[in-house]
Amino acid sequence: MDGLSFHKALGIIKRRYIGSAVNRVSVQKDQLYISLFKNTHINLLFKTNPPPSLEISEAALGESVAVLANLSGARLTEAGNSAYDRLGWFVFQNRRPSGKPISYKLILEPMGNYANAFLVGEDGTILYRISGKNIDPDRDIGVGKVYTEPRANKRYSLDNSETINDFKELTGFYPLTANAANTYRDEIGFAQTVDFIRQELENDTFYRDERGKILPFPPYKDAEELPFDSLKWGGGSNGSLNEEKIAETIRKFYQKQLDHYTKLAGKLDKELETAKKYPDVNAEADLIKSNLHLIKGKGAYELTHYDENGINTVRYDYNSDENPSVYADKLYQRAAKLKRAVPLLEERIEQTEQ
């Protein structure tokens, strides 16, 4: 996948899918799947086996390793790439169990035989990598190290090409795209060709030449047009698997996911039911605080209860070994925690149902 096509694919994803919820991120051998939900399900596939590519897949297969599971339920907030080069990223924002927001960056490097993908934390630390392939041997890509971009092998791009007259010298151009661009240059001039290509990179259409090669701009005027959704760089996302085996794999995968999310939804419903009882916990703390002078330890007490109906006497069994004041404070803390959990659980249940 050439740099310009990668840049264009990321631009399409950015326009269409920013704000999507992440269902899951999974890995199958040398393939990374990103399953998103925005009105409908979208499955992105990043292939690191040659030739690497970024495309839309029929299904999101594979297993979600522990660190990638942190992306489940996150929102896609950004997508971009570096100067038309084969280096791009997605930024996802999620929430910690405490409710505090946290961001992750998924970096894709579709660099030929050295293609790789990395999950990077907020401090730039590599949390996960799909393989040990490294196009730049001078950098350390070990888990726990700070991610650094590989060195660029070209100085110029479509954004700073005033002193250049050959597209082979620009970042993102490889023999196929450079030769096609130079053909336009010979007809309409270099600057006009730059403007033409930059305009083409803003639409959602790719093109196929007479040899079946895919380009982000038309190699000639009547080139075949292809929507991004239909692209299958390198012969499709499922290799040599036949259709029956693919269908069975997908059925098993989604049945497994259905069982998992059905079980999770039931668990979350019970947690939400408990969390919504925070007023009762708070009321118990109020009752104890109002009657500290009466509670002398474990036992049954007749306590004064204040509510909207006035003053009542209620029976209360105090079963804690702790000082009543300390115990009441802990109940207040628990009630506050349960109250905070309600909207978080409701959001997780909605994502689980999706």
mmCIF file of C-alpha atoms in Angstrom:
data_model
loop_
_atom_site.group_PDB
_atom_site.id
_atom_site.type_symbol
_atom_site.label_atom_id
_atom_site.label_comp_id
_atom_site.label_asym_id
_atom_site.label_seq_id
_atom_site.Cartn_x
_atom_site.Cartn_y
_atom_site.Cartn_z
ATOM 1 C CA MET A 1 0.000 0.000 0.000
ATOM 2 C CA ASP A 2 1.596 3.269 -1.085
ATOM 3 C CA GLY A 3 1.787 6.289 1.185
ATOM 4 C CA LEU A 4 -0.757 8.353 -0.752
ATOM 5 C CA SER A 5 -3.350 5.558 -0.667
ATOM 6 C CA PHE A 6 -2.782 5.094 3.070
ATOM 7 C CA HIS A 7 -3.168 8.856 3.601
ATOM 8 C CA LYS A 8 -6.391 8.857 1.599
ATOM 9 C CA ALA A 9 -7.836 5.823 3.425
ATOM 10 C CA LEU A 10 -7.184 7.457 6.803
ATOM 11 C CA GLY A 11 -8.835 10.648 5.577
ATOM 12 C CA ILE A 12 -11.966 8.720 4.575
ATOM 13 C CA ILE A 13 -12.086 6.967 7.949
ATOM 14 C CA LYS A 14 -11.654 10.300 9.728
ATOM 15 C CA ARG A 15 -14.535 11.898 7.807
ATOM 16 C CA ARG A 16 -16.872 8.945 8.277
ATOM 17 C CA TYR A 17 -16.134 7.379 11.634
ATOM 18 C CA ILE A 18 -14.836 9.941 14.145
ATOM 19 C CA GLY A 19 -16.987 9.594 17.271
ATOM 20 C CA SER A 20 -17.532 5.857 16.730
ATOM 21 C CA ALA A 21 -17.624 3.539 19.728
ATOM 22 C CA VAL A 22 -15.060 0.741 19.771
ATOM 23 C CA ASN A 23 -16.656 -2.685 20.109
ATOM 24 C CA ARG A 24 -13.319 -4.495 20.242
ATOM 25 C CA VAL A 25 -9.779 -4.592 18.875
ATOM 26 C CA SER A 26 -8.476 -8.053 18.061
ATOM 27 C CA VAL A 27 -5.504 -9.793 16.463
ATOM 28 C CA GLN A 28 -5.377 -12.797 14.154
ATOM 29 C CA LYS A 29 -1.783 -13.733 13.356
ATOM 30 C CA ASP A 30 -0.425 -10.680 11.493
ATOM 31 C CA GLN A 31 -3.777 -8.928 11.109
ATOM 32 C CA LEU A 32 -5.298 -6.284 13.373
ATOM 33 C CA TYR A 33 -9.067 -5.768 13.456
ATOM 34 C CA ILE A 34 -10.838 -2.674 14.777
ATOM 35 C CA SER A 35 -14.599 -3.059 15.182
ATOM 36 C CA LEU A 36 -16.472 0.261 15.431
ATOM 37 C CA PHE A 37 -20.108 1.196 15.919
ATOM 38 C CA LYS A 38 -21.612 4.382 14.499
ATOM 39 C CA ASN A 39 -25.235 3.830 13.457
ATOM 40 C CA THR A 40 -24.006 0.481 12.128
ATOM 41 C CA HIS A 41 -21.021 -1.800 12.637
ATOM 42 C CA ILE A 42 -17.794 -1.107 10.719
ATOM 43 C CA ASN A 43 -14.816 -3.472 10.784
ATOM 44 C CA LEU A 44 -11.413 -2.074 9.821
ATOM 45 C CA LEU A 45 -8.617 -4.479 8.941
ATOM 46 C CA PHE A 46 -4.925 -3.605 9.065
ATOM 47 C CA LYS A 47 -2.774 -6.277 7.437
ATOM 48 C CA THR A 48 0.921 -6.339 8.226
ATOM 49 C CA ASN A 49 1.756 -9.318 6.020
ATOM 50 C CA PRO A 50 3.040 -8.204 2.580
ATOM 51 C CA PRO A 51 1.524 -6.342 0.911
ATOM 52 C CA PRO A 52 0.260 -4.415 3.976
ATOM 53 C CA SER A 53 -3.016 -2.516 3.740
ATOM 54 C CA LEU A 54 -5.823 -0.769 5.579
ATOM 55 C CA GLU A 55 -9.307 -1.726 4.396
ATOM 56 C CA ILE A 56 -12.868 -2.494 5.452
ATOM 57 C CA SER A 57 -13.456 -6.132 6.426
ATOM 58 C CA GLU A 58 -16.601 -8.263 6.458
ATOM 59 C CA ALA A 59 -15.987 -9.307 10.061
ATOM 60 C CA ALA A 60 -13.653 -8.597 12.979
ATOM 61 C CA LEU A 61 -11.968 -11.907 13.781
ATOM 62 C CA GLY A 62 -9.176 -12.970 16.087
ATOM 63 C CA GLU A 63 -8.567 -12.664 19.805
ATOM 64 C CA SER A 64 -8.476 -9.503 21.904
ATOM 65 C CA VAL A 65 -5.283 -9.618 23.986
ATOM 66 C CA ALA A 66 -5.463 -8.137 27.467
ATOM 67 C CA VAL A 67 -3.934 -4.729 26.769
ATOM 68 C CA LEU A 68 -6.021 -4.212 23.607
ATOM 69 C CA ALA A 69 -9.157 -4.922 25.655
ATOM 70 C CA ASN A 70 -8.591 -1.479 27.226
ATOM 71 C CA LEU A 71 -9.925 -0.008 23.972
ATOM 72 C CA SER A 72 -13.334 -1.698 24.269
ATOM 73 C CA GLY A 73 -15.992 0.942 24.793
ATOM 74 C CA ALA A 74 -13.619 3.782 23.848
ATOM 75 C CA ARG A 75 -14.425 6.518 21.323
ATOM 76 C CA LEU A 76 -12.453 7.209 18.161
ATOM 77 C CA THR A 77 -11.472 10.873 18.523
ATOM 78 C CA GLU A 78 -8.742 11.362 15.900
ATOM 79 C CA ALA A 79 -7.182 9.779 12.807
ATOM 80 C CA GLY A 80 -4.270 11.028 10.741
ATOM 81 C CA ASN A 81 -0.891 10.329 9.247
ATOM 82 C CA SER A 82 2.563 11.808 8.847
ATOM 83 C CA ALA A 83 3.209 13.865 5.688
ATOM 84 C CA TYR A 84 1.603 11.387 3.234
ATOM 85 C CA ASP A 85 3.991 8.696 4.481
ATOM 86 C CA ARG A 86 3.161 5.117 5.480
ATOM 87 C CA LEU A 87 2.748 6.083 9.116
ATOM 88 C CA GLY A 88 -0.698 6.742 10.562
ATOM 89 C CA TRP A 89 -2.608 6.638 13.810
ATOM 90 C CA PHE A 90 -5.947 6.469 15.559
ATOM 91 C CA VAL A 91 -6.566 8.141 18.924
ATOM 92 C CA PHE A 92 -9.106 6.524 21.257
ATOM 93 C CA GLN A 93 -10.465 7.969 24.489
ATOM 94 C CA ASN A 94 -11.831 5.742 27.214
ATOM 95 C CA ARG A 95 -12.482 6.027 30.944
ATOM 96 C CA ARG A 96 -10.755 4.379 33.862
ATOM 97 C CA PRO A 97 -12.949 2.554 36.413
ATOM 98 C CA SER A 98 -12.767 5.770 38.475
ATOM 99 C CA GLY A 99 -14.347 7.684 35.597
ATOM 100 C CA LYS A 100 -11.172 9.631 34.740
ATOM 101 C CA PRO A 101 -10.601 9.897 30.958
ATOM 102 C CA ILE A 102 -7.606 8.158 29.389
ATOM 103 C CA SER A 103 -6.311 8.207 25.806
ATOM 104 C CA TYR A 104 -4.585 5.556 23.726
ATOM 105 C CA LYS A 105 -2.875 5.893 20.353
ATOM 106 C CA LEU A 106 -2.910 3.029 17.873
ATOM 107 C CA ILE A 107 -0.056 3.582 15.420
ATOM 108 C CA LEU A 108 0.032 1.794 12.057
ATOM 109 C CA GLU A 109 3.164 1.401 9.939
ATOM 110 C CA PRO A 110 2.264 -0.309 6.615
ATOM 111 C CA MET A 111 5.912 -0.261 5.507
ATOM 112 C CA GLY A 112 6.263 -3.225 3.162
ATOM 113 C CA ASN A 113 8.017 -6.234 4.667
ATOM 114 C CA TYR A 114 8.484 -4.285 7.929
ATOM 115 C CA ALA A 115 4.833 -3.377 8.517
ATOM 116 C CA ASN A 116 3.877 -3.178 12.183
ATOM 117 C CA ALA A 117 1.286 -1.771 14.590
ATOM 118 C CA PHE A 118 1.703 -0.347 18.106
ATOM 119 C CA LEU A 119 -0.579 0.598 20.981
ATOM 120 C CA VAL A 120 0.892 3.582 22.821
ATOM 121 C CA GLY A 121 -0.151 5.069 26.161
ATOM 122 C CA GLU A 122 -0.627 8.723 27.085
ATOM 123 C CA ASP A 123 3.054 9.062 28.017
ATOM 124 C CA GLY A 124 4.203 7.631 24.670
ATOM 125 C CA THR A 125 5.123 4.229 26.112
ATOM 126 C CA ILE A 126 4.630 1.195 23.877
ATOM 127 C CA LEU A 127 2.011 -1.022 25.510
ATOM 128 C CA TYR A 128 1.694 -3.552 22.682
ATOM 129 C CA ARG A 129 3.153 -4.334 19.263
ATOM 130 C CA ILE A 130 1.885 -6.838 16.739
ATOM 131 C CA SER A 131 5.380 -8.086 15.766
ATOM 132 C CA GLY A 132 9.081 -7.402 16.160
ATOM 133 C CA LYS A 133 9.487 -6.018 12.635
ATOM 134 C CA ASN A 134 11.362 -2.718 12.586
ATOM 135 C CA ILE A 135 12.130 -0.717 9.445
ATOM 136 C CA ASP A 136 14.520 1.504 11.423
ATOM 137 C CA PRO A 137 17.075 -0.607 13.325
ATOM 138 C CA ASP A 138 18.291 2.431 15.288
ATOM 139 C CA ARG A 139 15.091 2.689 17.333
ATOM 140 C CA ASP A 140 13.982 0.440 20.186
ATOM 141 C CA ILE A 141 10.409 -0.848 19.717
ATOM 142 C CA GLY A 142 10.277 -3.023 22.806
ATOM 143 C CA VAL A 143 7.180 -2.975 25.018
ATOM 144 C CA GLY A 144 7.741 -0.415 27.773
ATOM 145 C CA LYS A 145 9.955 1.776 25.590
ATOM 146 C CA VAL A 146 8.927 5.217 24.340
ATOM 147 C CA TYR A 147 7.653 5.039 20.763
ATOM 148 C CA THR A 148 9.653 6.981 18.165
ATOM 149 C CA GLU A 149 8.790 7.354 14.500
ATOM 150 C CA PRO A 150 11.105 5.707 11.951
ATOM 151 C CA ARG A 151 13.347 8.089 10.058
ATOM 152 C CA ALA A 152 11.858 9.535 6.873
ATOM 153 C CA ASN A 153 13.764 8.729 3.680
ATOM 154 C CA LYS A 154 12.546 11.783 1.749
ATOM 155 C CA ARG A 155 12.668 15.491 2.545
ATOM 156 C CA TYR A 156 9.850 16.755 0.351
ATOM 157 C CA SER A 157 6.109 16.165 0.046
ATOM 158 C CA LEU A 158 3.071 17.588 -1.708
ATOM 159 C CA ASP A 159 3.102 20.351 0.919
ATOM 160 C CA ASN A 160 6.665 21.585 0.209
ATOM 161 C CA SER A 161 7.419 20.739 -3.399
ATOM 162 C CA GLU A 162 8.146 24.202 -4.850
ATOM 163 C CA THR A 163 11.749 23.343 -5.762
ATOM 164 C CA ILE A 164 11.007 19.820 -7.087
ATOM 165 C CA ASN A 165 10.018 18.691 -10.568
ATOM 166 C CA ASP A 166 9.946 14.902 -10.165
ATOM 167 C CA PHE A 167 7.290 13.107 -8.116
ATOM 168 C CA LYS A 168 9.728 10.304 -7.362
ATOM 169 C CA GLU A 169 11.368 12.660 -4.846
ATOM 170 C CA LEU A 170 8.184 13.250 -2.821
ATOM 171 C CA THR A 171 7.098 11.383 0.330
ATOM 172 C CA GLY A 172 4.279 8.929 -0.294
ATOM 173 C CA PHE A 173 5.103 8.383 -3.973
ATOM 174 C CA TYR A 174 6.371 5.015 -5.143
ATOM 175 C CA PRO A 175 7.092 3.832 -8.726
ATOM 176 C CA LEU A 176 3.433 3.267 -9.641
ATOM 177 C CA THR A 177 2.081 6.575 -8.332
ATOM 178 C CA ALA A 178 5.205 8.557 -9.246
ATOM 179 C CA ASN A 179 5.116 7.399 -12.881
ATOM 180 C CA ALA A 180 1.393 8.192 -13.155
ATOM 181 C CA ALA A 181 1.930 11.629 -11.602
ATOM 182 C CA ASN A 182 4.875 12.383 -13.901
ATOM 183 C CA THR A 183 2.657 11.553 -16.883
ATOM 184 C CA TYR A 184 0.241 14.273 -15.758
ATOM 185 C CA ARG A 185 3.212 16.587 -15.156
ATOM 186 C CA ASP A 186 4.321 16.229 -18.749
ATOM 187 C CA GLU A 187 0.832 17.256 -19.907
ATOM 188 C CA ILE A 188 -0.260 20.016 -17.503
ATOM 189 C CA GLY A 189 2.856 20.932 -15.527
ATOM 190 C CA PHE A 190 4.195 20.021 -12.071
ATOM 191 C CA ALA A 191 2.322 22.586 -9.941
ATOM 192 C CA GLN A 192 -1.028 21.844 -11.599
ATOM 193 C CA THR A 193 -0.478 18.120 -11.065
ATOM 194 C CA VAL A 194 0.222 18.726 -7.359
ATOM 195 C CA ASP A 195 -3.088 20.603 -7.042
ATOM 196 C CA PHE A 196 -4.924 17.872 -8.961
ATOM 197 C CA ILE A 197 -3.561 15.069 -6.745
ATOM 198 C CA ARG A 198 -4.265 16.964 -3.527
ATOM 199 C CA GLN A 199 -7.884 17.432 -4.621
ATOM 200 C CA GLU A 200 -8.172 13.713 -5.433
ATOM 201 C CA LEU A 201 -6.908 12.816 -1.962
ATOM 202 C CA GLU A 202 -9.945 14.576 -0.470
ATOM 203 C CA ASN A 203 -12.591 12.388 -2.144
ATOM 204 C CA ASP A 204 -13.679 8.801 -1.328
ATOM 205 C CA THR A 205 -12.792 7.204 -4.671
ATOM 206 C CA PHE A 206 -9.825 5.026 -5.624
ATOM 207 C CA TYR A 207 -8.907 3.908 -9.140
ATOM 208 C CA ARG A 208 -7.670 0.743 -10.870
ATOM 209 C CA ASP A 209 -5.299 0.736 -13.825
ATOM 210 C CA GLU A 210 -5.241 -1.776 -16.688
ATOM 211 C CA ARG A 211 -2.978 -4.125 -14.680
ATOM 212 C CA GLY A 212 -5.354 -4.180 -11.705
ATOM 213 C CA LYS A 213 -3.197 -1.918 -9.539
ATOM 214 C CA ILE A 214 -5.001 0.484 -7.194
ATOM 215 C CA LEU A 215 -4.136 4.189 -7.057
ATOM 216 C CA PRO A 216 -5.511 7.124 -5.015
ATOM 217 C CA PHE A 217 -5.858 9.264 -8.147
ATOM 218 C CA PRO A 218 -6.739 8.238 -11.738
ATOM 219 C CA PRO A 219 -3.651 7.023 -13.644
ATOM 220 C CA TYR A 220 -5.456 8.136 -16.821
ATOM 221 C CA LYS A 221 -8.723 9.906 -17.606
ATOM 222 C CA ASP A 222 -11.017 6.871 -17.982
ATOM 223 C CA ALA A 223 -9.577 4.729 -15.167
ATOM 224 C CA GLU A 224 -11.989 2.422 -13.339
ATOM 225 C CA GLU A 225 -13.408 3.981 -10.156
ATOM 226 C CA LEU A 226 -13.576 2.006 -6.904
ATOM 227 C CA PRO A 227 -15.287 3.027 -3.634
ATOM 228 C CA PHE A 228 -13.126 2.596 -0.530
ATOM 229 C CA ASP A 229 -15.568 0.034 0.901
ATOM 230 C CA SER A 230 -14.849 -2.399 -1.931
ATOM 231 C CA LEU A 231 -11.051 -2.335 -1.783
ATOM 232 C CA LYS A 232 -9.143 -5.541 -1.102
ATOM 233 C CA TRP A 233 -5.432 -4.821 -1.373
ATOM 234 C CA GLY A 234 -3.348 -7.923 -1.787
ATOM 235 C CA GLY A 235 -6.194 -10.298 -2.685
ATOM 236 C CA GLY A 236 -8.655 -9.878 0.186
ATOM 237 C CA SER A 237 -8.627 -10.160 3.931
ATOM 238 C CA ASN A 238 -8.973 -13.904 4.333
ATOM 239 C CA GLY A 239 -6.106 -15.318 2.314
ATOM 240 C CA SER A 240 -6.661 -18.803 0.933
ATOM 241 C CA LEU A 241 -9.676 -19.692 3.075
ATOM 242 C CA ASN A 242 -12.664 -20.828 1.046
ATOM 243 C CA GLU A 243 -16.082 -19.197 1.512
ATOM 244 C CA GLU A 244 -17.557 -22.083 3.526
ATOM 245 C CA LYS A 245 -14.673 -22.042 5.988
ATOM 246 C CA ILE A 246 -14.849 -18.249 6.254
ATOM 247 C CA ALA A 247 -18.596 -18.391 6.979
ATOM 248 C CA GLU A 248 -18.120 -21.059 9.665
ATOM 249 C CA THR A 249 -15.299 -19.047 11.263
ATOM 250 C CA ILE A 250 -17.481 -15.944 11.369
ATOM 251 C CA ARG A 251 -20.457 -17.874 12.807
ATOM 252 C CA LYS A 252 -18.347 -19.367 15.598
ATOM 253 C CA PHE A 253 -16.759 -16.033 16.362
ATOM 254 C CA TYR A 254 -20.041 -14.131 16.672
ATOM 255 C CA GLN A 255 -21.677 -16.907 18.688
ATOM 256 C CA LYS A 256 -18.769 -16.694 21.133
ATOM 257 C CA GLN A 257 -19.143 -12.914 21.270
ATOM 258 C CA LEU A 258 -22.913 -13.196 21.768
ATOM 259 C CA ASP A 259 -22.433 -15.544 24.724
ATOM 260 C CA HIS A 260 -19.790 -13.241 26.225
ATOM 261 C CA TYR A 261 -21.782 -10.022 25.916
ATOM 262 C CA THR A 262 -25.041 -11.643 27.047
ATOM 263 C CA LYS A 263 -23.314 -12.805 30.232
ATOM 264 C CA LEU A 264 -21.660 -9.395 30.675
ATOM 265 C CA ALA A 265 -24.981 -7.567 30.197
ATOM 266 C CA GLY A 266 -26.587 -9.657 32.954
ATOM 267 C CA LYS A 267 -23.683 -8.925 35.299
ATOM 268 C CA LEU A 268 -23.850 -5.190 34.577
ATOM 269 C CA ASP A 269 -27.628 -5.123 35.103
ATOM 270 C CA LYS A 270 -27.154 -6.569 38.587
ATOM 271 C CA GLU A 271 -24.406 -4.048 39.356
ATOM 272 C CA LEU A 272 -26.643 -1.210 38.181
ATOM 273 C CA GLU A 273 -29.515 -2.476 40.336
ATOM 274 C CA THR A 274 -27.190 -2.382 43.359
ATOM 275 C CA ALA A 275 -25.771 1.036 42.458
ATOM 276 C CA LYS A 276 -29.236 2.581 42.208
ATOM 277 C CA LYS A 277 -29.787 1.742 45.867
ATOM 278 C CA TYR A 278 -27.316 4.445 46.916
ATOM 279 C CA PRO A 279 -30.145 6.548 48.514
ATOM 280 C CA ASP A 280 -30.827 3.671 50.930
ATOM 281 C CA VAL A 281 -27.150 3.501 51.912
ATOM 282 C CA ASN A 282 -27.070 7.247 52.392
ATOM 283 C CA ALA A 283 -30.251 7.103 54.509
ATOM 284 C CA GLU A 284 -28.716 4.452 56.757
ATOM 285 C CA ALA A 285 -25.697 6.694 57.314
ATOM 286 C CA ASP A 286 -28.016 9.610 58.173
ATOM 287 C CA LEU A 287 -29.883 7.432 60.658
ATOM 288 C CA ILE A 288 -26.674 6.425 62.439
ATOM 289 C CA LYS A 289 -25.290 9.972 62.517
ATOM 290 C CA SER A 290 -28.547 11.275 63.996
ATOM 291 C CA ASN A 291 -28.445 8.683 66.779
ATOM 292 C CA LEU A 292 -24.774 8.390 67.727
ATOM 293 C CA HIS A 293 -25.618 9.052 71.349
ATOM 294 C CA LEU A 294 -27.843 5.948 71.448
ATOM 295 C CA ILE A 295 -25.711 3.370 69.575
ATOM 296 C CA LYS A 296 -23.203 1.797 71.965
ATOM 297 C CA GLY A 297 -22.170 -1.226 69.894
ATOM 298 C CA LYS A 298 -23.746 -4.213 68.220
ATOM 299 C CA GLY A 299 -27.407 -4.745 68.953
ATOM 300 C CA ALA A 300 -31.010 -3.720 68.212
ATOM 301 C CA TYR A 301 -32.025 -0.116 68.831
ATOM 302 C CA GLU A 302 -35.122 2.043 68.656
ATOM 303 C CA LEU A 303 -33.828 5.122 66.793
ATOM 304 C CA THR A 304 -35.292 8.460 65.806
ATOM 305 C CA HIS A 305 -35.766 8.791 62.059
ATOM 306 C CA TYR A 306 -36.305 12.125 60.324
ATOM 307 C CA ASP A 307 -37.967 12.253 56.885
ATOM 308 C CA GLU A 308 -40.445 14.328 54.880
ATOM 309 C CA ASN A 309 -43.272 12.941 57.005
ATOM 310 C CA GLY A 310 -41.751 14.176 60.251
ATOM 311 C CA ILE A 311 -40.123 12.306 63.124
ATOM 312 C CA ASN A 312 -40.595 8.538 63.449
ATOM 313 C CA THR A 313 -39.183 5.784 65.583
ATOM 314 C CA VAL A 314 -37.619 2.858 63.703
ATOM 315 C CA ARG A 315 -35.995 -0.391 64.775
ATOM 316 C CA TYR A 316 -32.372 -0.696 63.601
ATOM 317 C CA ASP A 317 -29.918 -3.593 63.979
ATOM 318 C CA TYR A 318 -26.350 -2.326 64.258
ATOM 319 C CA ASN A 319 -24.020 -5.206 63.229
ATOM 320 C CA SER A 320 -20.654 -3.494 62.809
ATOM 321 C CA ASP A 321 -17.660 -3.782 65.149
ATOM 322 C CA GLU A 322 -16.562 -0.284 64.143
ATOM 323 C CA ASN A 323 -17.234 2.967 65.894
ATOM 324 C CA PRO A 324 -20.701 4.143 64.702
ATOM 325 C CA SER A 325 -19.363 7.509 63.516
ATOM 326 C CA VAL A 326 -16.593 5.838 61.481
ATOM 327 C CA TYR A 327 -19.043 3.283 60.095
ATOM 328 C CA ALA A 328 -21.480 6.036 59.054
ATOM 329 C CA ASP A 329 -18.688 7.890 57.243
ATOM 330 C CA LYS A 330 -17.871 4.709 55.335
ATOM 331 C CA LEU A 331 -21.521 4.355 54.359
ATOM 332 C CA TYR A 332 -21.510 7.924 53.025
ATOM 333 C CA GLN A 333 -18.417 7.094 50.960
ATOM 334 C CA ARG A 334 -20.034 3.924 49.646
ATOM 335 C CA ALA A 335 -23.226 5.800 48.714
ATOM 336 C CA ALA A 336 -21.208 8.425 46.821
ATOM 337 C CA LYS A 337 -19.292 5.718 44.984
ATOM 338 C CA LEU A 338 -22.503 3.913 44.007
ATOM 339 C CA LYS A 339 -24.037 7.183 42.785
ATOM 340 C CA ARG A 340 -21.010 7.861 40.561
ATOM 341 C CA ALA A 341 -21.226 4.334 39.192
ATOM 342 C CA VAL A 342 -24.807 4.670 37.932
ATOM 343 C CA PRO A 343 -24.114 6.726 34.743
ATOM 344 C CA LEU A 344 -20.935 4.725 34.037
ATOM 345 C CA LEU A 345 -22.792 1.430 34.279
ATOM 346 C CA GLU A 346 -25.641 2.750 32.121
ATOM 347 C CA GLU A 347 -23.095 3.731 29.456
ATOM 348 C CA ARG A 348 -21.379 0.323 29.614
ATOM 349 C CA ILE A 349 -24.727 -1.466 29.330
ATOM 350 C CA GLU A 350 -25.580 0.573 26.228
ATOM 351 C CA GLN A 351 -22.205 -0.305 24.680
ATOM 352 C CA THR A 352 -22.632 -3.970 25.585
ATOM 353 C CA GLU A 353 -26.064 -4.073 23.968
ATOM 354 C CA GLN A 354 -24.605 -2.536 20.807
#
